[in-house]
Amino acid sequence: MATQREIRRRINSVQNTEKITHAMELVAAAKMKRAQNAASAGKPYSKLVNSTIRSIADRIHPETHPLLSRTKGDKSLVIFFSTDRGLAGSLNSNLVKELENLVGDLGFITLGKKGRNFIAKTGHELIADFPLSEKPDLADCRPIVSLITREFLEKKIDQVHVLYTEFGSTLKQTAIVRQLLPIIDEEVLAELAKEAEMLEKREPLFEPNPDTVLEAILPQYILMELYQILLEAKASEHSARMVAMKNATENAQELVEDLTLTYNGIRQEAITKEILDISTAAIALE
């Protein structure tokens, strides 16, 4: 059985840990708020560009631009957004589970040390590794867009997918895989055909013509999609870390309460034993 000194030492240790996790919770909460605001602010623009491209794609043949459509092949490039640090709950392990479901000839671009280290262990081809900025900027995505666009246009790869954690709310983040290139896949073509049948046709005007607008907007679309994904991945990371540290703090508080009860019980037992010893000695002296 543990002594009072050992339990007191453990209580102090857990209390120190609680202070650390609480401080990390507060830091993560502040970062989470900024990241959430940035991710939310970018969504309307991303949706607008997406809607514009879909409108143009409905009026031209997707094969008119090499980024829009391509016959499916086996070679896929996966952009893997993970984290540099741990203590983010099950965020990275959920990403790994999604990754293990991927099939085909896979190459990877990683952002985040956790993802890079995992890919190195699996033996998959690591095409490039980019630093994961603490404060994401549009400039962070430009070299990635340049690389994947070049690889795709040169037909070294057939598809580009993104593996990241989609931000839903503070308590809900979902690991998903999305296709980034080609932009129009079979599912989107089916949706466009369905929309054309169900909705009244409203022809938007594109000046000077849809092809020219498409040529100008496609690179911007890929850049903004990747930037929005980066913002959501960061918001998810900070949210997951804040929740994990909050749970750790609460667990530490509960453990301190349990240890304190145990400590008081042992202390009371020692006092009772001492009183009994004194009483026994007093009776013996009478």
XYZ file of C-alpha atoms in Angstrom:
286
model
C 0.000 0.000 0.000
C 1.286 3.477 -0.894
C 2.432 5.744 1.910
C 1.131 9.240 2.599
C 4.363 10.730 1.252
C 4.110 8.773 -2.015
C 0.479 9.785 -2.533
C 1.238 13.435 -1.707
C 4.088 13.354 -4.240
C 1.764 11.903 -6.864
C -0.911 14.523 -6.142
C 1.660 17.291 -6.671
C 2.805 15.653 -9.915
C -0.746 15.375 -11.295
C -1.509 18.977 -10.277
C 1.569 20.176 -12.181
C 0.434 18.186 -15.222
C -3.027 19.726 -14.894
C -1.530 23.232 -15.003
C 0.367 22.358 -18.191
C -2.637 20.808 -19.974
C -4.861 23.729 -18.951
C -2.328 26.222 -20.345
C -2.133 24.206 -23.586
C -5.941 24.152 -23.718
C -6.083 27.962 -23.501
C -3.413 28.396 -26.189
C -5.162 25.911 -28.498
C -8.517 27.644 -27.902
C -7.085 31.008 -28.987
C -5.487 29.487 -32.105
C -8.662 27.526 -32.822
C -10.784 30.682 -32.859
C -8.498 32.412 -35.364
C -8.298 29.311 -37.562
C -12.073 28.794 -37.481
C -12.699 32.403 -38.501
C -10.239 32.100 -41.393
C -11.762 28.802 -42.584
C -15.311 30.189 -42.389
C -14.364 33.393 -44.221
C -12.934 31.481 -47.189
C -15.893 29.161 -47.776
C -18.209 31.602 -49.651
C -15.490 32.474 -52.193
C -14.579 28.813 -52.670
C -18.234 27.911 -53.260
C -18.679 30.772 -55.738
C -15.669 29.756 -57.842
C -16.799 26.120 -57.712
C -20.287 27.093 -58.862
C -18.867 29.207 -61.705
C -16.722 26.349 -62.993
C -19.675 23.966 -62.857
C -21.765 26.463 -64.843
C -19.098 26.708 -67.531
C -18.515 22.939 -67.567
C -22.211 22.467 -68.242
C -21.827 24.431 -71.500
C -18.588 23.023 -72.887
C -17.147 19.557 -73.275
C -14.950 18.795 -70.214
C -12.192 17.395 -72.418
C -11.613 20.841 -73.926
C -9.308 21.606 -70.990
C -6.831 19.015 -69.651
C -7.466 19.956 -66.008
C -11.199 19.315 -66.262
C -11.459 15.681 -67.224
C -9.344 12.632 -68.001
C -9.757 8.922 -68.521
C -9.172 7.183 -65.213
C -5.762 5.637 -64.580
C -4.017 3.940 -61.679
C -1.410 6.563 -60.784
C -2.695 8.830 -58.006
C -0.968 11.648 -56.178
C -2.232 12.201 -52.630
C -1.656 15.477 -50.787
C -1.573 14.407 -47.128
C -2.320 17.104 -44.520
C -1.380 15.924 -41.007
C 0.162 17.791 -38.036
C 3.676 18.613 -36.887
C 2.900 17.861 -33.238
C 0.890 15.265 -31.376
C -1.549 15.790 -28.492
C -4.393 16.238 -30.995
C -6.577 13.333 -29.935
C -7.378 10.812 -32.667
C -6.935 13.293 -35.543
C -3.801 11.732 -37.060
C -4.884 8.138 -36.425
C -8.186 8.815 -38.248
C -6.225 10.172 -41.221
C -4.083 7.029 -41.269
C -7.232 4.863 -41.305
C -8.491 6.757 -44.363
C -5.106 6.423 -46.024
C -5.118 2.651 -45.548
C -8.348 2.472 -47.593
C -6.665 4.014 -50.655
C -5.746 1.662 -53.485
C -3.712 1.909 -56.679
C -0.284 3.260 -57.532
C 0.098 6.002 -54.921
C 2.571 8.845 -54.563
C 2.425 11.368 -51.717
C 2.999 15.030 -51.004
C 3.030 15.588 -47.253
C 2.405 18.610 -45.061
C 3.099 17.813 -41.410
C 5.806 15.728 -39.742
C 3.360 13.060 -38.534
C 2.213 12.277 -42.060
C 5.731 12.406 -43.494
C 7.029 9.968 -40.872
C 4.140 7.574 -41.512
C 4.670 7.585 -45.288
C 8.384 6.913 -44.740
C 7.490 3.807 -42.704
C 5.015 2.458 -45.269
C 7.447 2.576 -48.172
C 5.114 4.632 -50.398
C 6.722 7.083 -52.812
C 7.232 10.488 -51.183
C 7.269 12.974 -54.056
C 7.633 16.117 -51.933
C 7.359 17.366 -48.367
C 6.272 20.935 -47.638
C 6.463 22.778 -44.291
C 3.197 23.217 -42.421
C 2.898 26.872 -41.459
C 1.424 27.766 -38.085
C -0.366 30.684 -39.783
C -1.448 29.463 -43.251
C -0.998 31.865 -46.136
C -2.033 31.680 -49.778
C 1.651 31.777 -50.725
C 2.159 28.440 -48.919
C -0.046 26.731 -51.512
C 1.485 28.173 -54.705
C 4.474 25.777 -54.964
C 2.180 22.811 -54.286
C -0.268 23.912 -56.997
C 2.611 24.451 -59.416
C 3.959 20.942 -58.731
C 0.676 19.039 -59.001
C -0.449 20.971 -62.098
C 2.829 20.247 -63.876
C 2.764 16.550 -62.934
C -0.864 16.261 -64.068
C -0.450 18.093 -67.383
C 2.659 16.048 -68.198
C 0.536 12.932 -67.533
C 2.896 11.601 -64.884
C -0.165 11.205 -62.658
C -3.810 10.476 -63.456
C -5.548 11.929 -60.400
C -4.770 14.211 -57.490
C -6.531 13.538 -54.195
C -6.366 15.414 -50.910
C -6.381 13.601 -47.560
C -7.186 15.991 -44.729
C -9.455 16.607 -41.747
C -12.591 18.504 -42.721
C -13.712 21.011 -40.109
C -17.334 20.656 -39.022
C -17.383 22.187 -35.555
C -15.278 22.359 -32.406
C -16.367 18.837 -31.500
C -16.636 17.357 -34.999
C -13.779 16.919 -37.456
C -13.880 14.269 -40.172
C -10.960 12.668 -42.010
C -11.858 12.588 -45.720
C -10.330 12.058 -49.165
C -11.334 14.494 -51.937
C -10.455 14.528 -55.610
C -8.778 17.759 -56.660
C -7.769 16.846 -60.226
C -9.294 16.261 -62.674
C -11.813 18.840 -61.502
C -14.798 17.244 -63.247
C -15.199 13.560 -62.461
C -17.978 11.126 -63.380
C -20.030 12.003 -60.288
C -19.944 15.723 -61.087
C -20.920 15.072 -64.719
C -23.890 13.018 -63.514
C -24.896 15.826 -61.129
C -24.681 18.411 -63.906
C -26.879 16.300 -66.175
C -29.406 15.833 -63.371
C -29.467 19.558 -62.576
C -30.011 20.361 -66.251
C -33.060 18.099 -66.311
C -34.606 19.236 -63.025
C -33.944 22.976 -63.011
C -35.054 25.674 -65.382
C -32.128 26.665 -67.546
C -30.714 30.107 -66.717
C -27.899 30.997 -69.059
C -25.235 33.186 -67.408
C -23.174 35.404 -69.690
C -19.417 34.846 -69.806
C -17.298 37.581 -71.381
C -15.581 37.301 -73.746
C -16.559 33.590 -73.838
C -16.751 30.554 -71.490
C -13.437 29.078 -72.704
C -11.471 32.244 -71.929
C -13.096 32.613 -68.513
C -12.383 28.969 -67.755
C -8.722 29.307 -68.769
C -8.331 32.233 -66.361
C -10.290 30.801 -63.453
C -8.992 27.207 -63.295
C -5.547 27.943 -61.768
C -7.196 30.279 -59.259
C -9.759 27.608 -58.417
C -7.116 24.966 -57.647
C -5.150 27.458 -55.537
C -8.199 28.552 -53.537
C -9.434 24.980 -53.025
C -6.061 23.930 -51.645
C -5.862 27.039 -49.446
C -9.358 26.394 -48.075
C -8.389 22.787 -47.320
C -5.253 24.013 -45.519
C -7.343 26.413 -43.408
C -9.804 23.656 -42.492
C -6.986 21.252 -41.635
C -5.490 23.842 -39.268
C -8.868 24.644 -37.689
C -9.432 20.914 -37.158
C -5.983 20.470 -35.593
C -6.430 23.295 -33.090
C -9.977 22.163 -32.257
C -8.870 18.561 -31.698
C -5.937 19.684 -29.546
C -8.118 22.018 -27.477
C -10.644 19.245 -26.806
C -7.871 16.738 -26.019
C -6.225 19.118 -23.538
C -9.604 19.952 -21.979
C -10.277 16.240 -21.455
C -6.769 15.748 -20.053
C -7.293 18.626 -17.610
C -10.625 17.216 -16.437
C -9.114 13.735 -16.035
C -6.260 15.205 -13.993
C -8.741 17.006 -11.733
C -10.677 13.780 -11.167
C -7.460 11.902 -10.414
C -6.424 14.557 -7.881
C -9.808 14.201 -6.164
C -9.446 10.393 -6.004
C -5.878 10.618 -4.724
C -6.902 13.214 -2.136
C -9.632 10.893 -0.840
C -7.118 8.055 -0.649
C -4.602 10.324 1.099
C -7.183 11.501 3.636
C -8.289 7.914 4.252
C -4.730 6.762 4.963
C -4.127 9.828 7.135
C -7.328 9.206 9.091
C -6.368 5.572 9.506
C -2.945 6.581 10.844
C -4.509 9.054 13.296
C -7.019 6.459 14.482
C -4.222 3.924 14.968
C -2.193 6.462 16.918
C -5.157 7.269 19.174
C -5.732 3.560 19.788
C -2.067 3.097 20.666
C -2.220 5.995 23.138
C -5.474 4.681 24.653
C -4.014 1.181 24.984
C -0.892 2.559 26.654
C -2.982 4.673 29.054
C -5.099 1.659 30.057
C -1.955 -0.406 30.615
C -0.570 2.244 32.989
C -3.679 2.287 35.201
